[in-house]
Amino acid sequence: MTPLKAEEIRKMEAVGQLAAACLQYVGSFVKPGITTNELDKIAYDWTLSKGATPAPLGYHGFPKSICTSVNSCICHGVPDETILKNGDVINIDVTCIKEDFHGDTSAMFFVGNASDMAKKLTDCAFEAMHKGIEAITPNGTVGDIGFAINKHVTRKGYYPVKEIGGHGIGRIFHGDPFVPSYGKKGKGELLKPFTCITVEPMVNQTEVAIKELSIPGSSIKVYETGDGSLSAQFEHTVLITDSGYEILTQID
Ligand code: MF3
Ligand code: CO
Ligand code: CO
C-alpha cells in the first residue's frame, strides 16, 4: 500500500477511535440473555448515528454489521438468534468506515462468569496481540510480528491460527500485507512507514485442524475449532510511523 498523507492519517486516527468506541459500547451490552442479533443492531444503530458505515454489512455478501464469534468460533461468526449464556466467551469484531477509511478492532467479552480456562486463553490472545504490535519497526517485516506472536502463544501452551491473520487497511478493508501469527524475524513483506495494518492473532487451545463453514449468499467463511474447544482473539489497527507505531483503535 502507498504511504498515507498527513490528512489521510488524521482520517485513519478518527475512524480508529470511532471503531474502538463502538466496540466498547457494544461490549457493554454483553450479558446472559442477549442475542448476537441484538448486539448487531446496537452496533448498526450506533455506527450510523456517528455518520459512519459498518464495513462488514454487504462485504462480499456478509449479511451483518459486526462479527460475533462465540466459544469455539474462531472468527467471522454471523450474528443470529443465539442467546448468550453465563460462561460463554465472545469475540466482537467491529469495522467502521468514515470518510472512506476503515478502522478494524476486536476484543473478547465474558458473558457472566468465565472459566479459568477461558480467562487464561483470553489473556494469552491479548498479550500475543501486544507482543506482535511491540515487534513493529519501520521497515521491519511481517515475520517480526508473527515470530513474536507465535513465541508468546506456544510458550503458554496454545496454538496460533495460521490460516487467517492481519492485513493491510486504509481505504480498503483487506489489503497487503498479510500479517501472520507465526514467522521468522526479518522475513516476509516490509512494514512501510505511514501505512496501516491490523494485528489480530487467533489463539486455539488445541492443534486440531480448523473447520471452514459457508455463509449463504457470501464468499466470507466462518472458522471454527475442529474439536469444539475454545478460541480467542483481539485486534487493533496500527499505523506504522517513521519512528515506530501508533495504535489507532486503543482508547486511552
Ligand atoms: N473484521 C474482520 C477482520 O478483522 C473481517 C470481517 S469480514 C466480514 O479482518 F465480512 F466477515 F465481516
Ligand atoms: Co481485521
Ligand atoms: Co476485524
mmCIF file of C-alpha atoms and ligand atoms in Angstrom:
data_model
loop_
_atom_site.group_PDB
_atom_site.id
_atom_site.type_symbol
_atom_site.label_atom_id
_atom_site.label_comp_id
_atom_site.label_asym_id
_atom_site.label_seq_id
_atom_site.Cartn_x
_atom_site.Cartn_y
_atom_site.Cartn_z
ATOM 1 C CA MET A 1 0.000 0.000 0.000
ATOM 2 C CA THR A 2 1.124 3.533 -0.655
ATOM 3 C CA PRO A 3 2.110 5.740 2.307
ATOM 4 C CA LEU A 4 -0.639 7.937 3.692
ATOM 5 C CA LYS A 5 -0.543 11.739 3.581
ATOM 6 C CA ALA A 6 -0.999 13.752 6.773
ATOM 7 C CA GLU A 7 -4.733 14.340 6.256
ATOM 8 C CA GLU A 8 -5.267 10.654 5.444
ATOM 9 C CA ILE A 9 -3.509 9.707 8.690
ATOM 10 C CA ARG A 10 -5.880 12.022 10.568
ATOM 11 C CA LYS A 11 -8.840 10.201 8.991
ATOM 12 C CA MET A 12 -7.395 6.811 9.974
ATOM 13 C CA GLU A 13 -6.928 8.096 13.539
ATOM 14 C CA ALA A 14 -10.526 9.334 13.630
ATOM 15 C CA VAL A 15 -12.079 6.127 12.278
ATOM 16 C CA GLY A 16 -9.847 4.053 14.536
ATOM 17 C CA GLN A 17 -11.161 5.897 17.601
ATOM 18 C CA LEU A 18 -14.702 5.528 16.293
ATOM 19 C CA ALA A 19 -14.371 1.753 15.869
ATOM 20 C CA ALA A 20 -12.837 1.475 19.342
ATOM 21 C CA ALA A 21 -15.704 3.453 20.878
ATOM 22 C CA CYS A 22 -18.243 1.299 19.020
ATOM 23 C CA LEU A 23 -16.605 -1.902 20.273
ATOM 24 C CA GLN A 24 -16.604 -0.616 23.850
ATOM 25 C CA TYR A 25 -20.243 0.463 23.565
ATOM 26 C CA VAL A 26 -21.469 -2.820 22.075
ATOM 27 C CA GLY A 27 -19.387 -4.804 24.557
ATOM 28 C CA SER A 28 -21.122 -3.045 27.456
ATOM 29 C CA PHE A 29 -24.360 -4.838 26.449
ATOM 30 C CA VAL A 30 -22.864 -8.339 26.688
ATOM 31 C CA LYS A 31 -24.727 -10.221 29.395
ATOM 32 C CA PRO A 32 -26.622 -13.508 29.771
ATOM 33 C CA GLY A 33 -29.894 -13.414 27.779
ATOM 34 C CA ILE A 34 -28.894 -11.026 24.971
ATOM 35 C CA THR A 35 -28.761 -12.367 21.399
ATOM 36 C CA THR A 36 -25.955 -11.709 18.956
ATOM 37 C CA ASN A 37 -28.551 -10.183 16.605
ATOM 38 C CA GLU A 38 -29.337 -7.627 19.318
ATOM 39 C CA LEU A 39 -25.626 -6.769 19.593
ATOM 40 C CA ASP A 40 -25.519 -6.398 15.801
ATOM 41 C CA LYS A 41 -28.440 -3.945 15.840
ATOM 42 C CA ILE A 42 -26.823 -1.928 18.643
ATOM 43 C CA ALA A 43 -23.620 -1.666 16.554
ATOM 44 C CA TYR A 44 -25.507 -0.776 13.378
ATOM 45 C CA ASP A 45 -27.573 1.982 15.006
ATOM 46 C CA TRP A 46 -24.601 3.431 16.902
ATOM 47 C CA THR A 47 -22.371 3.490 13.807
ATOM 48 C CA LEU A 48 -24.997 5.226 11.654
ATOM 49 C CA SER A 49 -25.672 7.752 14.442
ATOM 50 C CA LYS A 50 -21.999 8.764 14.147
ATOM 51 C CA GLY A 51 -22.242 9.325 10.399
ATOM 52 C CA ALA A 52 -20.230 6.172 9.702
ATOM 53 C CA THR A 53 -20.903 2.825 7.989
ATOM 54 C CA PRO A 54 -20.383 -0.721 9.299
ATOM 55 C CA ALA A 55 -17.850 -2.205 6.853
ATOM 56 C CA PRO A 56 -18.898 -5.885 7.168
ATOM 57 C CA LEU A 57 -22.501 -5.224 6.049
ATOM 58 C CA GLY A 58 -22.687 -6.418 2.441
ATOM 59 C CA TYR A 59 -18.913 -7.001 2.258
ATOM 60 C CA HIS A 60 -18.560 -9.990 -0.118
ATOM 61 C CA GLY A 61 -22.184 -10.705 0.782
ATOM 62 C CA PHE A 62 -21.648 -10.731 4.566
ATOM 63 C CA PRO A 63 -25.154 -10.172 5.988
ATOM 64 C CA LYS A 64 -24.461 -8.329 9.268
ATOM 65 C CA SER A 65 -22.689 -5.251 10.676
ATOM 66 C CA ILE A 66 -20.299 -6.985 13.093
ATOM 67 C CA CYS A 67 -18.806 -10.439 13.623
ATOM 68 C CA THR A 68 -19.791 -12.263 16.804
ATOM 69 C CA SER A 69 -17.668 -15.352 17.414
ATOM 70 C CA VAL A 70 -18.830 -17.372 20.418
ATOM 71 C CA ASN A 71 -16.744 -20.027 22.257
ATOM 72 C CA SER A 72 -15.387 -22.432 19.589
ATOM 73 C CA CYS A 73 -15.968 -19.946 16.744
ATOM 74 C CA ILE A 74 -12.549 -18.596 15.706
ATOM 75 C CA CYS A 75 -13.747 -15.626 13.626
ATOM 76 C CA HIS A 76 -16.410 -14.245 11.235
ATOM 77 C CA GLY A 77 -19.281 -15.541 13.376
ATOM 78 C CA VAL A 78 -22.564 -14.224 11.942
ATOM 79 C CA PRO A 79 -24.965 -12.591 14.430
ATOM 80 C CA ASP A 80 -28.182 -14.589 14.781
ATOM 81 C CA GLU A 81 -30.799 -15.574 17.385
ATOM 82 C CA THR A 82 -28.150 -17.262 19.584
ATOM 83 C CA ILE A 83 -28.821 -16.290 23.199
ATOM 84 C CA LEU A 84 -25.631 -15.684 25.175
ATOM 85 C CA LYS A 85 -25.484 -17.653 28.408
ATOM 86 C CA ASN A 86 -23.439 -17.474 31.583
ATOM 87 C CA GLY A 87 -19.922 -18.805 30.970
ATOM 88 C CA ASP A 88 -19.817 -18.068 27.234
ATOM 89 C CA VAL A 89 -16.948 -16.080 25.755
ATOM 90 C CA ILE A 90 -17.474 -13.925 22.678
ATOM 91 C CA ASN A 91 -15.221 -12.035 20.316
ATOM 92 C CA ILE A 92 -16.910 -8.950 18.895
ATOM 93 C CA ASP A 93 -15.217 -7.595 15.774
ATOM 94 C CA VAL A 94 -16.133 -4.072 14.658
ATOM 95 C CA THR A 95 -15.036 -2.334 11.469
ATOM 96 C CA CYS A 96 -16.245 1.192 10.712
ATOM 97 C CA ILE A 97 -15.857 3.246 7.549
ATOM 98 C CA LYS A 98 -15.752 7.017 7.856
ATOM 99 C CA GLU A 99 -14.581 9.477 5.197
ATOM 100 C CA ASP A 100 -13.502 6.479 3.065
ATOM 101 C CA PHE A 101 -11.165 4.974 5.691
ATOM 102 C CA HIS A 102 -11.513 1.770 7.717
ATOM 103 C CA GLY A 103 -10.904 1.164 11.433
ATOM 104 C CA ASP A 104 -10.927 -2.509 12.500
ATOM 105 C CA THR A 105 -10.796 -3.799 16.091
ATOM 106 C CA SER A 106 -11.984 -6.740 18.132
ATOM 107 C CA ALA A 107 -11.959 -7.934 21.718
ATOM 108 C CA MET A 108 -13.143 -10.790 23.897
ATOM 109 C CA PHE A 109 -16.015 -10.350 26.347
ATOM 110 C CA PHE A 110 -17.125 -12.716 29.105
ATOM 111 C CA VAL A 111 -20.810 -13.496 29.491
ATOM 112 C CA GLY A 112 -21.308 -13.548 33.247
ATOM 113 C CA ASN A 113 -18.587 -15.643 34.853
ATOM 114 C CA ALA A 114 -15.919 -17.171 32.617
ATOM 115 C CA SER A 115 -13.957 -20.303 33.493
ATOM 116 C CA ASP A 116 -10.287 -20.009 34.463
ATOM 117 C CA MET A 117 -9.564 -21.931 31.243
ATOM 118 C CA ALA A 118 -11.309 -19.269 29.149
ATOM 119 C CA LYS A 119 -9.665 -16.417 31.063
ATOM 120 C CA LYS A 120 -6.177 -17.865 30.535
ATOM 121 C CA LEU A 121 -6.723 -18.342 26.803
ATOM 122 C CA THR A 122 -8.139 -14.816 26.516
ATOM 123 C CA ASP A 123 -5.194 -13.330 28.433
ATOM 124 C CA CYS A 124 -2.825 -15.132 26.078
ATOM 125 C CA ALA A 125 -4.545 -13.737 22.963
ATOM 126 C CA PHE A 126 -4.450 -10.189 24.394
ATOM 127 C CA GLU A 127 -0.780 -10.482 25.309
ATOM 128 C CA ALA A 128 0.044 -12.042 21.930
ATOM 129 C CA MET A 129 -1.562 -9.115 20.102
ATOM 130 C CA HIS A 130 0.535 -6.665 22.137
ATOM 131 C CA LYS A 131 3.738 -8.690 21.672
ATOM 132 C CA GLY A 132 3.056 -8.605 17.925
ATOM 133 C CA ILE A 133 2.456 -4.847 17.941
ATOM 134 C CA GLU A 134 5.613 -4.231 20.006
ATOM 135 C CA ALA A 135 7.639 -6.090 17.367
ATOM 136 C CA ILE A 136 6.689 -3.476 14.735
ATOM 137 C CA THR A 137 9.564 -1.324 13.487
ATOM 138 C CA PRO A 138 9.598 0.929 10.417
ATOM 139 C CA ASN A 139 10.973 -1.154 7.545
ATOM 140 C CA GLY A 140 10.813 -4.297 9.684
ATOM 141 C CA THR A 141 8.816 -7.231 8.339
ATOM 142 C CA VAL A 142 5.571 -9.082 8.988
ATOM 143 C CA GLY A 143 7.761 -12.012 10.056
ATOM 144 C CA ASP A 144 8.912 -9.966 13.070
ATOM 145 C CA ILE A 145 5.266 -9.676 14.190
ATOM 146 C CA GLY A 146 4.449 -13.330 13.505
ATOM 147 C CA PHE A 147 7.559 -14.516 15.313
ATOM 148 C CA ALA A 148 6.661 -12.535 18.445
ATOM 149 C CA ILE A 149 3.046 -13.748 18.434
ATOM 150 C CA ASN A 150 3.985 -17.401 17.881
ATOM 151 C CA LYS A 151 6.659 -17.303 20.564
ATOM 152 C CA HIS A 152 4.257 -15.994 23.194
ATOM 153 C CA VAL A 153 1.390 -18.325 22.265
ATOM 154 C CA THR A 154 3.476 -21.505 22.166
ATOM 155 C CA ARG A 155 5.179 -20.622 25.473
ATOM 156 C CA LYS A 156 1.749 -20.540 27.060
ATOM 157 C CA GLY A 157 0.959 -23.971 25.615
ATOM 158 C CA TYR A 158 -1.541 -22.755 23.000
ATOM 159 C CA TYR A 159 -1.675 -22.729 19.173
ATOM 160 C CA PRO A 160 -1.823 -19.680 16.890
ATOM 161 C CA VAL A 161 -4.167 -19.996 13.890
ATOM 162 C CA LYS A 162 -2.002 -19.934 10.759
ATOM 163 C CA GLU A 163 -4.630 -19.785 8.012
ATOM 164 C CA ILE A 164 -6.056 -16.375 8.953
ATOM 165 C CA GLY A 165 -4.357 -13.211 10.199
ATOM 166 C CA GLY A 166 -3.969 -9.479 9.997
ATOM 167 C CA HIS A 167 -3.967 -7.333 6.884
ATOM 168 C CA GLY A 168 -3.176 -4.003 5.364
ATOM 169 C CA ILE A 169 -6.013 -1.497 5.898
ATOM 170 C CA GLY A 170 -6.890 2.028 4.830
ATOM 171 C CA ARG A 171 -9.209 2.981 2.002
ATOM 172 C CA ILE A 172 -9.603 -0.768 1.555
ATOM 173 C CA PHE A 173 -10.757 -3.205 4.249
ATOM 174 C CA HIS A 174 -8.316 -6.020 3.465
ATOM 175 C CA GLY A 175 -5.118 -5.272 1.549
ATOM 176 C CA ASP A 176 -1.459 -6.248 1.547
ATOM 177 C CA PRO A 177 0.432 -7.296 3.546
ATOM 178 C CA PHE A 178 -0.940 -10.472 5.149
ATOM 179 C CA VAL A 179 0.138 -10.380 8.811
ATOM 180 C CA PRO A 180 0.605 -13.973 10.018
ATOM 181 C CA SER A 181 0.622 -15.212 13.601
ATOM 182 C CA TYR A 182 3.854 -17.127 13.003
ATOM 183 C CA GLY A 183 7.032 -16.367 11.075
ATOM 184 C CA LYS A 184 10.726 -15.715 11.088
ATOM 185 C CA LYS A 185 12.341 -12.446 12.167
ATOM 186 C CA GLY A 186 13.350 -10.371 9.164
ATOM 187 C CA LYS A 187 11.300 -12.453 6.712
ATOM 188 C CA GLY A 188 8.183 -11.574 4.751
ATOM 189 C CA GLU A 189 6.747 -8.327 3.460
ATOM 190 C CA LEU A 190 8.124 -4.974 4.622
ATOM 191 C CA LEU A 191 6.336 -2.763 7.158
ATOM 192 C CA LYS A 192 6.298 0.551 5.314
ATOM 193 C CA PRO A 193 6.233 3.848 7.251
ATOM 194 C CA PHE A 194 2.854 5.637 7.110
ATOM 195 C CA THR A 195 0.871 2.569 6.116
ATOM 196 C CA CYS A 196 -1.606 0.763 8.379
ATOM 197 C CA ILE A 197 -2.026 -2.891 9.272
ATOM 198 C CA THR A 198 -4.093 -4.895 11.695
ATOM 199 C CA VAL A 199 -2.571 -7.233 14.264
ATOM 200 C CA GLU A 200 -5.196 -9.827 15.146
ATOM 201 C CA PRO A 201 -3.892 -13.156 16.429
ATOM 202 C CA MET A 202 -6.365 -16.001 16.898
ATOM 203 C CA VAL A 203 -5.333 -18.448 19.604
ATOM 204 C CA ASN A 204 -6.631 -22.011 19.973
ATOM 205 C CA GLN A 205 -6.426 -24.425 22.889
ATOM 206 C CA THR A 206 -5.608 -27.388 20.642
ATOM 207 C CA GLU A 207 -3.683 -28.129 17.470
ATOM 208 C CA VAL A 208 -6.685 -29.830 15.788
ATOM 209 C CA ALA A 209 -7.317 -28.625 12.208
ATOM 210 C CA ILE A 210 -9.827 -25.780 11.959
ATOM 211 C CA LYS A 211 -13.204 -26.034 10.190
ATOM 212 C CA GLU A 212 -14.401 -23.691 7.448
ATOM 213 C CA LEU A 213 -18.166 -23.097 7.148
ATOM 214 C CA SER A 214 -20.064 -21.286 4.391
ATOM 215 C CA ILE A 215 -22.401 -18.335 4.843
ATOM 216 C CA PRO A 216 -25.400 -18.425 2.445
ATOM 217 C CA GLY A 217 -25.008 -15.734 -0.238
ATOM 218 C CA SER A 218 -21.484 -14.789 0.866
ATOM 219 C CA SER A 219 -17.928 -15.726 -0.062
ATOM 220 C CA ILE A 220 -16.789 -14.982 3.518
ATOM 221 C CA LYS A 221 -16.166 -18.140 5.556
ATOM 222 C CA VAL A 222 -16.827 -18.753 9.232
ATOM 223 C CA TYR A 223 -13.991 -20.537 11.042
ATOM 224 C CA GLU A 224 -14.442 -22.874 13.994
ATOM 225 C CA THR A 225 -12.135 -25.081 16.007
ATOM 226 C CA GLY A 226 -12.161 -28.675 14.765
ATOM 227 C CA ASP A 227 -12.948 -30.190 18.148
ATOM 228 C CA GLY A 228 -15.263 -27.639 19.767
ATOM 229 C CA SER A 229 -12.527 -26.292 22.057
ATOM 230 C CA LEU A 230 -12.244 -22.546 22.705
ATOM 231 C CA SER A 231 -10.586 -19.890 20.553
ATOM 232 C CA ALA A 232 -9.739 -16.296 21.495
ATOM 233 C CA GLN A 233 -8.752 -13.183 19.526
ATOM 234 C CA PHE A 234 -8.008 -9.480 19.899
ATOM 235 C CA GLU A 235 -7.406 -6.971 17.109
ATOM 236 C CA HIS A 236 -6.005 -3.468 16.744
ATOM 237 C CA THR A 237 -5.463 -1.274 13.706
ATOM 238 C CA VAL A 238 -1.925 0.118 13.855
ATOM 239 C CA LEU A 239 -0.164 2.917 11.954
ATOM 240 C CA ILE A 240 3.496 2.273 11.198
ATOM 241 C CA THR A 241 5.382 5.558 11.578
ATOM 242 C CA ASP A 242 8.949 6.570 10.709
ATOM 243 C CA SER A 243 9.990 6.042 14.341
ATOM 244 C CA GLY A 244 7.748 3.169 15.473
ATOM 245 C CA TYR A 245 3.989 2.706 15.535
ATOM 246 C CA GLU A 246 0.732 4.188 16.777
ATOM 247 C CA ILE A 247 -2.206 2.008 17.878
ATOM 248 C CA LEU A 248 -5.232 3.685 16.266
ATOM 249 C CA THR A 249 -8.000 1.652 17.932
ATOM 250 C CA GLN A 250 -6.862 1.999 21.551
ATOM 251 C CA ILE A 251 -8.979 4.167 23.848
ATOM 252 C CA ASP A 252 -6.715 5.956 26.334
HETATM 253 N N1 MF3 B 1 -13.164 -7.639 10.791
HETATM 254 C C1 MF3 B 1 -12.665 -8.852 10.212
HETATM 255 C C2 MF3 B 1 -11.162 -8.722 10.173
HETATM 256 O O1 MF3 B 1 -10.606 -8.464 11.177
HETATM 257 C C3 MF3 B 1 -13.190 -9.111 8.857
HETATM 258 C C4 MF3 B 1 -14.618 -9.386 8.816
HETATM 259 S S1 MF3 B 1 -15.078 -9.559 7.182
HETATM 260 C C5 MF3 B 1 -16.682 -9.923 7.334
HETATM 261 O O2 MF3 B 1 -10.497 -8.776 9.194
HETATM 262 F F1 MF3 B 1 -17.162 -9.896 6.153
HETATM 263 F F2 MF3 B 1 -16.779 -11.123 7.929
HETATM 264 F F3 MF3 B 1 -17.249 -9.034 8.094
HETATM 265 CO CO CO B 2 -9.045 -7.246 10.542
HETATM 266 CO CO CO B 3 -11.744 -7.201 12.456
#
